[in-house]
Amino acid sequence: METTLGFTFSNNQIISQDKQSTPFQNVINNQLLLNPSLSIYQKGANNLCFGLRLIYSVGTGGESAWKYQSGELESGFKSNVNAFSIQLSIGGIVEFAKK
């Protein structure tokens, strides 16, 4: 079992269209996230490793505004990423012969 702390840059984009108008709206939101996590790994047969990681993502700047990509104007919507996620890892250990 191990704990880690990492940073992530999140680049989100939404393309939407109002039913009453034809043009599409393209809004973006970029955030720097702090990701503390807890990982558990198990070595199995033939040096295969299986792991599970529980991650909690926290936005470092509080609420971040969604902006129109065409003009960088704020859309009026704000959000803050605070969410759990689970990551499954499958890998292996390679042992090289010593000469």
mmCIF file with all atom_site columns, C-alpha atoms in Angstrom:
data_model
loop_
_atom_site.group_PDB
_atom_site.id
_atom_site.type_symbol
_atom_site.label_atom_id
_atom_site.label_alt_id
_atom_site.label_comp_id
_atom_site.label_asym_id
_atom_site.label_entity_id
_atom_site.label_seq_id
_atom_site.pdbx_PDB_ins_code
_atom_site.Cartn_x
_atom_site.Cartn_y
_atom_site.Cartn_z
_atom_site.occupancy
_atom_site.B_iso_or_equiv
_atom_site.pdbx_formal_charge
_atom_site.auth_seq_id
_atom_site.auth_comp_id
_atom_site.auth_asym_id
_atom_site.auth_atom_id
_atom_site.pdbx_PDB_model_num
ATOM 1  C CA . MET A 1 1  ? 0.000   0.000   0.000   1.00 0.00 ? 1  MET A CA 1
ATOM 2  C CA . GLU A 1 2  ? 1.339   3.459   -0.851  1.00 0.00 ? 2  GLU A CA 1
ATOM 3  C CA . THR A 1 3  ? 0.153   7.047   -0.848  1.00 0.00 ? 3  THR A CA 1
ATOM 4  C CA . THR A 1 4  ? 1.033   9.594   -3.504  1.00 0.00 ? 4  THR A CA 1
ATOM 5  C CA . LEU A 1 5  ? 0.430   13.276  -4.142  1.00 0.00 ? 5  LEU A CA 1
ATOM 6  C CA . GLY A 1 6  ? 0.425   14.666  -7.656  1.00 0.00 ? 6  GLY A CA 1
ATOM 7  C CA . PHE A 1 7  ? -0.612  17.586  -9.798  1.00 0.00 ? 7  PHE A CA 1
ATOM 8  C CA . THR A 1 8  ? -2.791  17.464  -12.908 1.00 0.00 ? 8  THR A CA 1
ATOM 9  C CA . PHE A 1 9  ? -3.756  20.100  -15.439 1.00 0.00 ? 9  PHE A CA 1
ATOM 10 C CA . SER A 1 10 ? -7.347  19.600  -16.542 1.00 0.00 ? 10 SER A CA 1
ATOM 11 C CA . ASN A 1 11 ? -8.430  20.960  -19.954 1.00 0.00 ? 11 ASN A CA 1
ATOM 12 C CA . ASN A 1 12 ? -12.216 20.613  -20.341 1.00 0.00 ? 12 ASN A CA 1
ATOM 13 C CA . GLN A 1 13 ? -14.253 21.573  -23.389 1.00 0.00 ? 13 GLN A CA 1
ATOM 14 C CA . ILE A 1 14 ? -17.999 21.531  -24.032 1.00 0.00 ? 14 ILE A CA 1
ATOM 15 C CA . ILE A 1 15 ? -19.668 22.089  -27.389 1.00 0.00 ? 15 ILE A CA 1
ATOM 16 C CA . SER A 1 16 ? -23.362 22.909  -27.024 1.00 0.00 ? 16 SER A CA 1
ATOM 17 C CA . GLN A 1 17 ? -26.227 24.199  -29.115 1.00 0.00 ? 17 GLN A CA 1
ATOM 18 C CA . ASP A 1 18 ? -29.406 25.968  -28.083 1.00 0.00 ? 18 ASP A CA 1
ATOM 19 C CA . LYS A 1 19 ? -32.550 24.459  -29.650 1.00 0.00 ? 19 LYS A CA 1
ATOM 20 C CA . GLN A 1 20 ? -33.716 27.929  -30.694 1.00 0.00 ? 20 GLN A CA 1
ATOM 21 C CA . SER A 1 21 ? -30.541 29.011  -32.492 1.00 0.00 ? 21 SER A CA 1
ATOM 22 C CA . THR A 1 22 ? -28.276 27.305  -34.990 1.00 0.00 ? 22 THR A CA 1
ATOM 23 C CA . PRO A 1 23 ? -24.734 28.307  -33.909 1.00 0.00 ? 23 PRO A CA 1
ATOM 24 C CA . PHE A 1 24 ? -22.762 26.047  -31.629 1.00 0.00 ? 24 PHE A CA 1
ATOM 25 C CA . GLN A 1 25 ? -21.155 27.389  -28.449 1.00 0.00 ? 25 GLN A CA 1
ATOM 26 C CA . ASN A 1 26 ? -17.698 26.157  -27.533 1.00 0.00 ? 26 ASN A CA 1
ATOM 27 C CA . VAL A 1 27 ? -16.737 26.791  -23.888 1.00 0.00 ? 27 VAL A CA 1
ATOM 28 C CA . ILE A 1 28 ? -13.518 25.750  -22.135 1.00 0.00 ? 28 ILE A CA 1
ATOM 29 C CA . ASN A 1 29 ? -12.376 25.451  -18.525 1.00 0.00 ? 29 ASN A CA 1
ATOM 30 C CA . ASN A 1 30 ? -8.768  24.867  -17.488 1.00 0.00 ? 30 ASN A CA 1
ATOM 31 C CA . GLN A 1 31 ? -7.838  23.998  -13.903 1.00 0.00 ? 31 GLN A CA 1
ATOM 32 C CA . LEU A 1 32 ? -4.777  22.911  -11.958 1.00 0.00 ? 32 LEU A CA 1
ATOM 33 C CA . LEU A 1 33 ? -5.722  19.971  -9.716  1.00 0.00 ? 33 LEU A CA 1
ATOM 34 C CA . LEU A 1 34 ? -4.091  18.437  -6.653  1.00 0.00 ? 34 LEU A CA 1
ATOM 35 C CA . ASN A 1 35 ? -4.487  14.629  -6.571  1.00 0.00 ? 35 ASN A CA 1
ATOM 36 C CA . PRO A 1 36 ? -3.829  12.769  -3.312  1.00 0.00 ? 36 PRO A CA 1
ATOM 37 C CA . SER A 1 37 ? -4.237  9.013   -3.823  1.00 0.00 ? 37 SER A CA 1
ATOM 38 C CA . LEU A 1 38 ? -4.010  5.646   -2.081  1.00 0.00 ? 38 LEU A CA 1
ATOM 39 C CA . SER A 1 39 ? -2.724  2.664   -4.101  1.00 0.00 ? 39 SER A CA 1
ATOM 40 C CA . ILE A 1 40 ? -2.798  -1.076  -3.440  1.00 0.00 ? 40 ILE A CA 1
ATOM 41 C CA . TYR A 1 41 ? -0.794  -3.515  -5.608  1.00 0.00 ? 41 TYR A CA 1
ATOM 42 C CA . GLN A 1 42 ? -0.665  -7.313  -5.656  1.00 0.00 ? 42 GLN A CA 1
ATOM 43 C CA . LYS A 1 43 ? 1.938   -9.437  -7.460  1.00 0.00 ? 43 LYS A CA 1
ATOM 44 C CA . GLY A 1 44 ? 0.365   -12.494 -9.040  1.00 0.00 ? 44 GLY A CA 1
ATOM 45 C CA . ALA A 1 45 ? 1.528   -15.500 -11.034 1.00 0.00 ? 45 ALA A CA 1
ATOM 46 C CA . ASN A 1 46 ? 4.160   -15.026 -13.767 1.00 0.00 ? 46 ASN A CA 1
ATOM 47 C CA . ASN A 1 47 ? 5.170   -11.637 -12.276 1.00 0.00 ? 47 ASN A CA 1
ATOM 48 C CA . LEU A 1 48 ? 1.884   -9.997  -13.285 1.00 0.00 ? 48 LEU A CA 1
ATOM 49 C CA . CYS A 1 49 ? 0.880   -7.090  -11.051 1.00 0.00 ? 49 CYS A CA 1
ATOM 50 C CA . PHE A 1 50 ? -2.632  -5.854  -10.406 1.00 0.00 ? 50 PHE A CA 1
ATOM 51 C CA . GLY A 1 51 ? -3.410  -2.628  -8.616  1.00 0.00 ? 51 GLY A CA 1
ATOM 52 C CA . LEU A 1 52 ? -6.187  -0.336  -7.565  1.00 0.00 ? 52 LEU A CA 1
ATOM 53 C CA . ARG A 1 53 ? -5.815  3.381   -6.875  1.00 0.00 ? 53 ARG A CA 1
ATOM 54 C CA . LEU A 1 54 ? -8.369  5.636   -5.172  1.00 0.00 ? 54 LEU A CA 1
ATOM 55 C CA . ILE A 1 55 ? -7.864  9.294   -6.176  1.00 0.00 ? 55 ILE A CA 1
ATOM 56 C CA . TYR A 1 56 ? -9.477  12.508  -4.947  1.00 0.00 ? 56 TYR A CA 1
ATOM 57 C CA . SER A 1 57 ? -9.067  15.520  -7.268  1.00 0.00 ? 57 SER A CA 1
ATOM 58 C CA . VAL A 1 58 ? -9.191  19.007  -5.732  1.00 0.00 ? 58 VAL A CA 1
ATOM 59 C CA . GLY A 1 59 ? -9.175  22.236  -7.756  1.00 0.00 ? 59 GLY A CA 1
ATOM 60 C CA . THR A 1 60 ? -6.372  24.470  -6.468  1.00 0.00 ? 60 THR A CA 1
ATOM 61 C CA . GLY A 1 61 ? -7.918  27.796  -7.501  1.00 0.00 ? 61 GLY A CA 1
ATOM 62 C CA . GLY A 1 62 ? -11.449 27.378  -6.187  1.00 0.00 ? 62 GLY A CA 1
ATOM 63 C CA . GLU A 1 63 ? -14.251 27.965  -8.671  1.00 0.00 ? 63 GLU A CA 1
ATOM 64 C CA . SER A 1 64 ? -13.024 28.460  -12.215 1.00 0.00 ? 64 SER A CA 1
ATOM 65 C CA . ALA A 1 65 ? -14.996 30.264  -14.930 1.00 0.00 ? 65 ALA A CA 1
ATOM 66 C CA . TRP A 1 66 ? -15.978 28.598  -18.193 1.00 0.00 ? 66 TRP A CA 1
ATOM 67 C CA . LYS A 1 67 ? -14.922 30.841  -21.098 1.00 0.00 ? 67 LYS A CA 1
ATOM 68 C CA . TYR A 1 68 ? -16.034 31.063  -24.715 1.00 0.00 ? 68 TYR A CA 1
ATOM 69 C CA . GLN A 1 69 ? -13.147 29.752  -26.802 1.00 0.00 ? 69 GLN A CA 1
ATOM 70 C CA . SER A 1 70 ? -13.728 32.205  -29.643 1.00 0.00 ? 70 SER A CA 1
ATOM 71 C CA . GLY A 1 71 ? -13.266 35.364  -27.569 1.00 0.00 ? 71 GLY A CA 1
ATOM 72 C CA . GLU A 1 72 ? -12.054 34.234  -24.117 1.00 0.00 ? 72 GLU A CA 1
ATOM 73 C CA . LEU A 1 73 ? -15.094 35.974  -22.570 1.00 0.00 ? 73 LEU A CA 1
ATOM 74 C CA . GLU A 1 74 ? -16.580 34.371  -19.458 1.00 0.00 ? 74 GLU A CA 1
ATOM 75 C CA . SER A 1 75 ? -19.819 32.473  -20.041 1.00 0.00 ? 75 SER A CA 1
ATOM 76 C CA . GLY A 1 76 ? -21.252 33.087  -16.574 1.00 0.00 ? 76 GLY A CA 1
ATOM 77 C CA . PHE A 1 77 ? -20.873 29.431  -15.527 1.00 0.00 ? 77 PHE A CA 1
ATOM 78 C CA . LYS A 1 78 ? -18.327 28.456  -12.871 1.00 0.00 ? 78 LYS A CA 1
ATOM 79 C CA . SER A 1 79 ? -17.283 25.068  -11.562 1.00 0.00 ? 79 SER A CA 1
ATOM 80 C CA . ASN A 1 80 ? -14.825 23.487  -9.191  1.00 0.00 ? 80 ASN A CA 1
ATOM 81 C CA . VAL A 1 81 ? -13.528 19.951  -9.593  1.00 0.00 ? 81 VAL A CA 1
ATOM 82 C CA . ASN A 1 82 ? -13.803 17.993  -6.337  1.00 0.00 ? 82 ASN A CA 1
ATOM 83 C CA . ALA A 1 83 ? -14.279 14.365  -7.265  1.00 0.00 ? 83 ALA A CA 1
ATOM 84 C CA . PHE A 1 84 ? -13.266 10.796  -6.465  1.00 0.00 ? 84 PHE A CA 1
ATOM 85 C CA . SER A 1 85 ? -12.027 8.406   -9.139  1.00 0.00 ? 85 SER A CA 1
ATOM 86 C CA . ILE A 1 86 ? -10.802 4.817   -9.222  1.00 0.00 ? 86 ILE A CA 1
ATOM 87 C CA . GLN A 1 87 ? -7.968  3.604   -11.441 1.00 0.00 ? 87 GLN A CA 1
ATOM 88 C CA . LEU A 1 88 ? -7.218  -0.037  -12.255 1.00 0.00 ? 88 LEU A CA 1
ATOM 89 C CA . SER A 1 89 ? -3.574  -0.922  -13.034 1.00 0.00 ? 89 SER A CA 1
ATOM 90 C CA . ILE A 1 90 ? -2.292  -4.052  -14.767 1.00 0.00 ? 90 ILE A CA 1
ATOM 91 C CA . GLY A 1 91 ? 1.427   -4.514  -15.385 1.00 0.00 ? 91 GLY A CA 1
ATOM 92 C CA . GLY A 1 92 ? 4.351   -6.793  -14.912 1.00 0.00 ? 92 GLY A CA 1
ATOM 93 C CA . ILE A 1 93 ? 7.827   -7.192  -13.491 1.00 0.00 ? 93 ILE A CA 1
ATOM 94 C CA . VAL A 1 94 ? 10.618  -7.917  -15.938 1.00 0.00 ? 94 VAL A CA 1
ATOM 95 C CA . GLU A 1 95 ? 13.655  -9.729  -14.587 1.00 0.00 ? 95 GLU A CA 1
ATOM 96 C CA . PHE A 1 96 ? 16.829  -9.549  -16.683 1.00 0.00 ? 96 PHE A CA 1
ATOM 97 C CA . ALA A 1 97 ? 19.378  -12.350 -16.459 1.00 0.00 ? 97 ALA A CA 1
ATOM 98 C CA . LYS A 1 98 ? 22.652  -11.348 -14.835 1.00 0.00 ? 98 LYS A CA 1
ATOM 99 C CA . LYS A 1 99 ? 25.845  -12.212 -16.713 1.00 0.00 ? 99 LYS A CA 1
#
